[in-house]
Amino acid sequence: KFLNNRARWGGGAISLSGGDTKARIENNLFQQNRSGISGDPGYGAVLHNYMAEADMWNNTMTDNDGSNIIQCGGLANPSTGNKAVNGRCVLVNNLIAHNRSDAGNNGIAVEFSNLHSEAKFNTVVDNGGGFGCMFTAVEMIISNNILANHQNKSIDNACAAYTSGTNNLFWGNTSDPLKLDAFVIGDPKFVNPAGRDYHITAASAAKDAGVTDPAVTRDLDGSPRFSSNPPDIGAFEFINKLFLPFNQR
């Protein structure tokens, strides 16, 4: 668990730097971490990654405070068509919810710049914004994510030329300027969003609406991504629980 950590500028919980640095960040709770000071927000309340390789799988990030919650940046080479010199950021099966900035900035859930980045099967809900970019994003691949109830853009269109992806679900955002391919507009029908339960119900528009990714075989809970049907969009697969009657003798 990473709880109640502070950084004056970047990386409230974790800060990575350097082309030789590689980290897999998995199965953690990040809560009430903060980057920056009051009125002067920093970057990456949960993660500030500069030129390193970061893989974030199966994490829960709630109630963190910063101009963005995950900031991943690297260096690009204009002479090679702005291909990244180094740096990578891959986000899979994460819940990113209820994150803000008290300085009046976006409180963007994830912001990429100048590196290869992927976001797959994440549930991103009720933040200041969804996925953003700074400078030249180089390459952003965004697929199978739920983006719901954001005050600002769900996916920033400033880097549309560098962004691809498919089968993302949009609901209740102030602005959806970049939806990418095969997008879904529909209510995710969470179990109990007021109680922070973002599992989906049988009526969810996310159910069986994703596209199979061979690299992602389980969800945030460890439940299988069913191969017989299209997977569900977001961090959680719908699991139909069967309760048998109890007969006392």
mmCIF file of C-alpha atoms in Angstrom:
data_model
loop_
_atom_site.group_PDB
_atom_site.id
_atom_site.type_symbol
_atom_site.label_atom_id
_atom_site.label_comp_id
_atom_site.label_asym_id
_atom_site.label_seq_id
_atom_site.Cartn_x
_atom_site.Cartn_y
_atom_site.Cartn_z
ATOM 1 C CA LYS A 1 0.000 0.000 0.000
ATOM 2 C CA PHE A 2 1.079 3.576 -0.751
ATOM 3 C CA LEU A 3 -0.903 5.869 1.558
ATOM 4 C CA ASN A 4 -0.635 9.584 2.365
ATOM 5 C CA ASN A 5 2.728 10.241 0.715
ATOM 6 C CA ARG A 6 3.812 13.702 -0.419
ATOM 7 C CA ALA A 7 6.251 15.128 -2.948
ATOM 8 C CA ARG A 8 6.850 18.801 -3.573
ATOM 9 C CA TRP A 9 7.124 18.433 -7.345
ATOM 10 C CA GLY A 10 6.776 14.972 -8.894
ATOM 11 C CA GLY A 11 6.025 11.448 -7.806
ATOM 12 C CA GLY A 12 3.854 11.606 -4.723
ATOM 13 C CA ALA A 13 4.140 7.838 -4.268
ATOM 14 C CA ILE A 14 6.736 6.665 -6.842
ATOM 15 C CA SER A 15 9.286 8.522 -8.950
ATOM 16 C CA LEU A 16 11.286 6.806 -11.709
ATOM 17 C CA SER A 17 14.056 8.328 -13.805
ATOM 18 C CA GLY A 18 16.649 7.168 -16.289
ATOM 19 C CA GLY A 19 16.736 5.091 -19.450
ATOM 20 C CA ASP A 20 18.095 2.023 -17.658
ATOM 21 C CA THR A 21 15.356 1.984 -15.027
ATOM 22 C CA LYS A 22 12.648 -0.653 -15.370
ATOM 23 C CA ALA A 23 9.807 -1.216 -12.925
ATOM 24 C CA ARG A 24 6.736 -3.440 -12.737
ATOM 25 C CA ILE A 25 4.237 -1.958 -10.306
ATOM 26 C CA GLU A 26 1.560 -4.505 -9.511
ATOM 27 C CA ASN A 27 -1.257 -5.269 -7.040
ATOM 28 C CA ASN A 28 -1.007 -2.076 -5.006
ATOM 29 C CA LEU A 29 -3.421 0.366 -3.409
ATOM 30 C CA PHE A 30 -2.538 4.052 -3.942
ATOM 31 C CA GLN A 31 -4.637 6.378 -1.835
ATOM 32 C CA GLN A 32 -4.385 10.008 -0.711
ATOM 33 C CA ASN A 33 -0.942 10.568 -2.204
ATOM 34 C CA ARG A 34 -0.085 14.051 -3.355
ATOM 35 C CA SER A 35 2.339 15.847 -5.647
ATOM 36 C CA GLY A 36 2.944 19.577 -5.264
ATOM 37 C CA ILE A 37 1.929 21.996 -2.563
ATOM 38 C CA SER A 38 -1.297 23.922 -2.152
ATOM 39 C CA GLY A 39 -1.815 26.230 -5.116
ATOM 40 C CA ASP A 40 1.198 24.798 -6.953
ATOM 41 C CA PRO A 41 0.403 21.264 -8.145
ATOM 42 C CA GLY A 42 3.114 18.820 -9.073
ATOM 43 C CA TYR A 43 3.124 15.950 -11.509
ATOM 44 C CA GLY A 44 2.300 12.327 -10.874
ATOM 45 C CA ALA A 45 0.533 12.042 -7.544
ATOM 46 C CA VAL A 46 0.916 8.254 -7.882
ATOM 47 C CA LEU A 47 3.712 7.893 -10.454
ATOM 48 C CA HIS A 48 6.144 10.292 -12.082
ATOM 49 C CA ASN A 49 8.088 8.443 -14.754
ATOM 50 C CA TYR A 50 10.798 10.231 -16.744
ATOM 51 C CA MET A 51 12.544 8.176 -19.448
ATOM 52 C CA ALA A 52 12.130 4.893 -17.536
ATOM 53 C CA GLU A 53 10.101 1.798 -18.411
ATOM 54 C CA ALA A 54 7.078 1.371 -16.167
ATOM 55 C CA ASP A 55 4.467 -1.376 -16.311
ATOM 56 C CA MET A 56 1.486 -0.835 -13.987
ATOM 57 C CA TRP A 57 -0.836 -3.847 -13.660
ATOM 58 C CA ASN A 58 -3.749 -4.522 -11.304
ATOM 59 C CA ASN A 59 -3.530 -1.419 -9.126
ATOM 60 C CA THR A 60 -6.229 0.658 -7.437
ATOM 61 C CA MET A 61 -5.696 4.435 -7.351
ATOM 62 C CA THR A 62 -8.249 6.576 -5.523
ATOM 63 C CA ASP A 63 -8.409 9.977 -3.809
ATOM 64 C CA ASN A 64 -4.965 11.149 -4.908
ATOM 65 C CA ASP A 65 -4.198 14.819 -5.569
ATOM 66 C CA GLY A 66 -2.093 16.316 -8.357
ATOM 67 C CA SER A 67 -2.307 18.004 -11.742
ATOM 68 C CA ASN A 68 -2.155 14.449 -13.040
ATOM 69 C CA ILE A 69 -2.191 11.124 -11.237
ATOM 70 C CA ILE A 70 0.202 9.264 -13.535
ATOM 71 C CA GLN A 71 2.752 11.276 -15.498
ATOM 72 C CA CYS A 72 4.907 9.387 -18.000
ATOM 73 C CA GLY A 73 7.427 11.297 -20.091
ATOM 74 C CA GLY A 74 10.483 10.617 -22.189
ATOM 75 C CA LEU A 75 12.601 12.070 -24.977
ATOM 76 C CA ALA A 76 11.694 12.064 -28.670
ATOM 77 C CA ASN A 77 13.934 12.399 -31.712
ATOM 78 C CA PRO A 78 12.448 14.711 -34.397
ATOM 79 C CA SER A 79 14.932 13.417 -36.991
ATOM 80 C CA THR A 80 13.327 9.963 -36.835
ATOM 81 C CA GLY A 81 9.711 11.093 -36.995
ATOM 82 C CA ASN A 82 9.508 11.797 -33.266
ATOM 83 C CA LYS A 83 10.137 8.202 -32.268
ATOM 84 C CA ALA A 84 10.900 7.861 -28.591
ATOM 85 C CA VAL A 85 14.546 7.672 -27.629
ATOM 86 C CA ASN A 86 13.625 5.893 -24.417
ATOM 87 C CA GLY A 87 10.801 5.465 -21.962
ATOM 88 C CA ARG A 88 7.674 3.339 -21.900
ATOM 89 C CA CYS A 89 4.483 3.320 -19.868
ATOM 90 C CA VAL A 90 1.992 0.426 -19.931
ATOM 91 C CA LEU A 91 -1.180 0.479 -17.823
ATOM 92 C CA VAL A 92 -3.331 -2.676 -17.614
ATOM 93 C CA ASN A 93 -6.255 -3.663 -15.351
ATOM 94 C CA ASN A 94 -6.092 -0.582 -13.133
ATOM 95 C CA LEU A 95 -8.915 1.214 -11.323
ATOM 96 C CA ILE A 96 -8.292 4.983 -11.364
ATOM 97 C CA ALA A 97 -11.121 6.808 -9.607
ATOM 98 C CA HIS A 98 -11.964 9.944 -7.617
ATOM 99 C CA ASN A 99 -8.641 11.725 -8.133
ATOM 100 C CA ARG A 100 -8.453 15.511 -8.175
ATOM 101 C CA SER A 101 -6.264 18.594 -7.971
ATOM 102 C CA ASP A 102 -6.986 21.151 -5.261
ATOM 103 C CA ALA A 103 -5.144 23.820 -7.288
ATOM 104 C CA GLY A 104 -7.891 24.011 -9.880
ATOM 105 C CA ASN A 105 -6.010 22.095 -12.585
ATOM 106 C CA ASN A 106 -7.509 19.175 -14.445
ATOM 107 C CA GLY A 107 -6.520 16.378 -12.113
ATOM 108 C CA ILE A 108 -6.016 14.275 -15.247
ATOM 109 C CA ALA A 109 -5.906 10.557 -14.543
ATOM 110 C CA VAL A 110 -3.024 9.784 -16.940
ATOM 111 C CA GLU A 111 -0.810 12.096 -18.965
ATOM 112 C CA PHE A 112 1.701 10.856 -21.541
ATOM 113 C CA SER A 113 4.477 12.719 -23.343
ATOM 114 C CA ASN A 114 7.301 11.682 -25.653
ATOM 115 C CA LEU A 115 7.293 7.931 -25.107
ATOM 116 C CA HIS A 116 5.545 4.710 -26.118
ATOM 117 C CA SER A 117 2.432 4.313 -23.993
ATOM 118 C CA GLU A 118 -0.392 1.809 -23.746
ATOM 119 C CA ALA A 119 -3.555 1.806 -21.646
ATOM 120 C CA LYS A 120 -5.651 -1.371 -21.768
ATOM 121 C CA PHE A 121 -8.576 -2.686 -19.699
ATOM 122 C CA ASN A 122 -8.596 0.160 -17.162
ATOM 123 C CA THR A 123 -11.625 1.612 -15.377
ATOM 124 C CA VAL A 124 -11.080 5.367 -15.248
ATOM 125 C CA VAL A 125 -13.929 7.116 -13.449
ATOM 126 C CA ASP A 126 -14.754 10.467 -11.848
ATOM 127 C CA ASN A 127 -11.385 12.171 -12.182
ATOM 128 C CA GLY A 128 -10.736 15.681 -13.413
ATOM 129 C CA GLY A 129 -9.954 14.201 -16.834
ATOM 130 C CA GLY A 130 -9.145 10.869 -18.452
ATOM 131 C CA PHE A 131 -6.140 10.397 -20.750
ATOM 132 C CA GLY A 132 -4.136 13.468 -21.720
ATOM 133 C CA CYS A 133 -0.886 14.318 -23.437
ATOM 134 C CA MET A 134 1.857 16.915 -23.232
ATOM 135 C CA PHE A 135 4.154 17.922 -26.093
ATOM 136 C CA THR A 136 4.446 15.097 -28.654
ATOM 137 C CA ALA A 137 3.019 11.891 -27.259
ATOM 138 C CA VAL A 138 4.923 9.835 -29.873
ATOM 139 C CA GLU A 139 2.592 6.855 -29.579
ATOM 140 C CA MET A 140 -0.508 6.294 -27.465
ATOM 141 C CA ILE A 141 -2.505 3.056 -27.713
ATOM 142 C CA ILE A 142 -5.760 3.207 -25.758
ATOM 143 C CA SER A 143 -8.089 0.190 -25.868
ATOM 144 C CA ASN A 144 -10.773 -1.542 -23.791
ATOM 145 C CA ASN A 145 -11.041 1.218 -21.178
ATOM 146 C CA ILE A 146 -14.099 2.587 -19.385
ATOM 147 C CA LEU A 147 -13.968 6.398 -19.245
ATOM 148 C CA ALA A 148 -16.848 7.833 -17.246
ATOM 149 C CA ASN A 149 -17.947 10.946 -15.364
ATOM 150 C CA HIS A 150 -14.969 13.235 -15.970
ATOM 151 C CA GLN A 151 -15.134 17.001 -15.599
ATOM 152 C CA ASN A 152 -12.866 17.526 -18.609
ATOM 153 C CA LYS A 153 -11.893 15.568 -21.726
ATOM 154 C CA SER A 154 -12.066 11.788 -21.576
ATOM 155 C CA ILE A 155 -9.249 11.434 -24.138
ATOM 156 C CA ASP A 156 -7.376 14.573 -25.147
ATOM 157 C CA ASN A 157 -7.482 15.211 -28.904
ATOM 158 C CA ALA A 158 -4.336 17.379 -28.825
ATOM 159 C CA CYS A 159 -2.267 14.330 -29.774
ATOM 160 C CA ALA A 160 -4.815 12.689 -32.060
ATOM 161 C CA ALA A 161 -2.207 12.170 -34.780
ATOM 162 C CA TYR A 162 -0.219 9.901 -32.445
ATOM 163 C CA THR A 163 -3.119 8.061 -30.808
ATOM 164 C CA SER A 164 -4.765 4.792 -31.787
ATOM 165 C CA GLY A 165 -6.991 2.272 -30.053
ATOM 166 C CA THR A 166 -10.345 0.571 -30.069
ATOM 167 C CA ASN A 167 -13.346 -0.545 -27.992
ATOM 168 C CA ASN A 168 -13.342 2.147 -25.319
ATOM 169 C CA LEU A 169 -16.563 2.956 -23.460
ATOM 170 C CA PHE A 170 -17.618 6.562 -22.820
ATOM 171 C CA TRP A 171 -20.314 7.719 -20.423
ATOM 172 C CA GLY A 172 -21.158 10.947 -18.619
ATOM 173 C CA ASN A 173 -18.002 12.875 -19.511
ATOM 174 C CA THR A 174 -18.146 16.597 -20.149
ATOM 175 C CA SER A 175 -16.310 16.134 -23.449
ATOM 176 C CA ASP A 176 -15.402 13.129 -25.633
ATOM 177 C CA PRO A 177 -13.412 14.688 -28.475
ATOM 178 C CA LEU A 178 -11.416 11.558 -29.372
ATOM 179 C CA LYS A 179 -13.255 8.227 -29.299
ATOM 180 C CA LEU A 180 -10.995 6.149 -31.610
ATOM 181 C CA ASP A 181 -12.246 2.967 -33.309
ATOM 182 C CA ALA A 182 -15.275 0.816 -32.439
ATOM 183 C CA PHE A 183 -16.152 2.967 -29.426
ATOM 184 C CA VAL A 184 -19.119 2.297 -27.172
ATOM 185 C CA ILE A 185 -21.467 4.927 -25.747
ATOM 186 C CA GLY A 186 -23.425 3.441 -22.872
ATOM 187 C CA ASP A 187 -23.984 3.230 -19.154
ATOM 188 C CA PRO A 188 -21.345 0.990 -17.508
ATOM 189 C CA LYS A 189 -23.916 0.115 -14.808
ATOM 190 C CA PHE A 190 -21.496 -0.206 -11.925
ATOM 191 C CA VAL A 191 -22.571 -2.264 -8.926
ATOM 192 C CA ASN A 192 -22.404 0.617 -6.425
ATOM 193 C CA PRO A 193 -20.450 3.675 -7.560
ATOM 194 C CA ALA A 194 -21.472 5.642 -4.450
ATOM 195 C CA GLY A 195 -19.813 2.913 -2.396
ATOM 196 C CA ARG A 196 -16.789 2.796 -4.747
ATOM 197 C CA ASP A 197 -17.682 -0.613 -6.175
ATOM 198 C CA TYR A 198 -16.862 -0.381 -9.878
ATOM 199 C CA HIS A 199 -17.545 -3.966 -10.841
ATOM 200 C CA ILE A 200 -20.041 -4.084 -13.682
ATOM 201 C CA THR A 201 -23.493 -5.651 -13.636
ATOM 202 C CA ALA A 202 -25.132 -7.920 -16.224
ATOM 203 C CA ALA A 203 -26.841 -4.881 -17.795
ATOM 204 C CA SER A 204 -23.585 -2.987 -18.324
ATOM 205 C CA ALA A 205 -22.787 -1.655 -21.785
ATOM 206 C CA ALA A 206 -19.218 -2.833 -21.121
ATOM 207 C CA LYS A 207 -20.222 -6.500 -20.940
ATOM 208 C CA ASP A 208 -18.847 -8.554 -23.865
ATOM 209 C CA ALA A 209 -18.010 -5.286 -25.662
ATOM 210 C CA GLY A 210 -14.211 -5.453 -25.642
ATOM 211 C CA VAL A 211 -11.678 -6.908 -28.027
ATOM 212 C CA THR A 212 -9.462 -9.849 -27.090
ATOM 213 C CA ASP A 213 -5.866 -9.109 -26.134
ATOM 214 C CA PRO A 214 -3.717 -12.266 -25.831
ATOM 215 C CA ALA A 215 -1.461 -10.552 -23.296
ATOM 216 C CA VAL A 216 -4.332 -9.868 -20.867
ATOM 217 C CA THR A 217 -5.820 -13.135 -19.626
ATOM 218 C CA ARG A 218 -7.154 -12.037 -16.207
ATOM 219 C CA ASP A 219 -8.824 -8.978 -14.718
ATOM 220 C CA LEU A 220 -8.034 -6.836 -11.669
ATOM 221 C CA ASP A 221 -9.573 -9.447 -9.358
ATOM 222 C CA GLY A 222 -7.659 -12.285 -10.991
ATOM 223 C CA SER A 223 -10.770 -13.630 -12.734
ATOM 224 C CA PRO A 224 -10.232 -14.982 -16.264
ATOM 225 C CA ARG A 225 -10.949 -12.913 -19.341
ATOM 226 C CA PHE A 226 -13.247 -15.415 -20.991
ATOM 227 C CA SER A 227 -11.933 -16.628 -24.331
ATOM 228 C CA SER A 228 -15.314 -17.982 -25.481
ATOM 229 C CA ASN A 229 -16.830 -14.484 -25.617
ATOM 230 C CA PRO A 230 -15.405 -11.036 -26.235
ATOM 231 C CA PRO A 231 -13.940 -9.726 -22.972
ATOM 232 C CA ASP A 232 -15.647 -7.024 -20.961
ATOM 233 C CA ILE A 233 -14.367 -3.474 -21.237
ATOM 234 C CA GLY A 234 -12.676 -2.093 -18.128
ATOM 235 C CA ALA A 235 -10.718 -3.506 -15.220
ATOM 236 C CA PHE A 236 -13.349 -6.027 -14.103
ATOM 237 C CA GLU A 237 -14.992 -8.940 -15.905
ATOM 238 C CA PHE A 238 -18.621 -9.539 -15.045
ATOM 239 C CA ILE A 239 -18.897 -12.712 -12.980
ATOM 240 C CA ASN A 240 -22.361 -14.255 -12.747
ATOM 241 C CA LYS A 241 -22.518 -15.583 -9.214
ATOM 242 C CA LEU A 242 -24.945 -18.445 -8.638
ATOM 243 C CA PHE A 243 -26.411 -18.774 -5.160
ATOM 244 C CA LEU A 244 -28.073 -22.130 -4.453
ATOM 245 C CA PRO A 245 -31.017 -22.288 -2.042
ATOM 246 C CA PHE A 246 -30.274 -23.461 1.469
ATOM 247 C CA ASN A 247 -32.464 -26.334 2.656
ATOM 248 C CA GLN A 248 -32.210 -27.164 6.343
ATOM 249 C CA ARG A 249 -33.016 -30.722 7.373
#
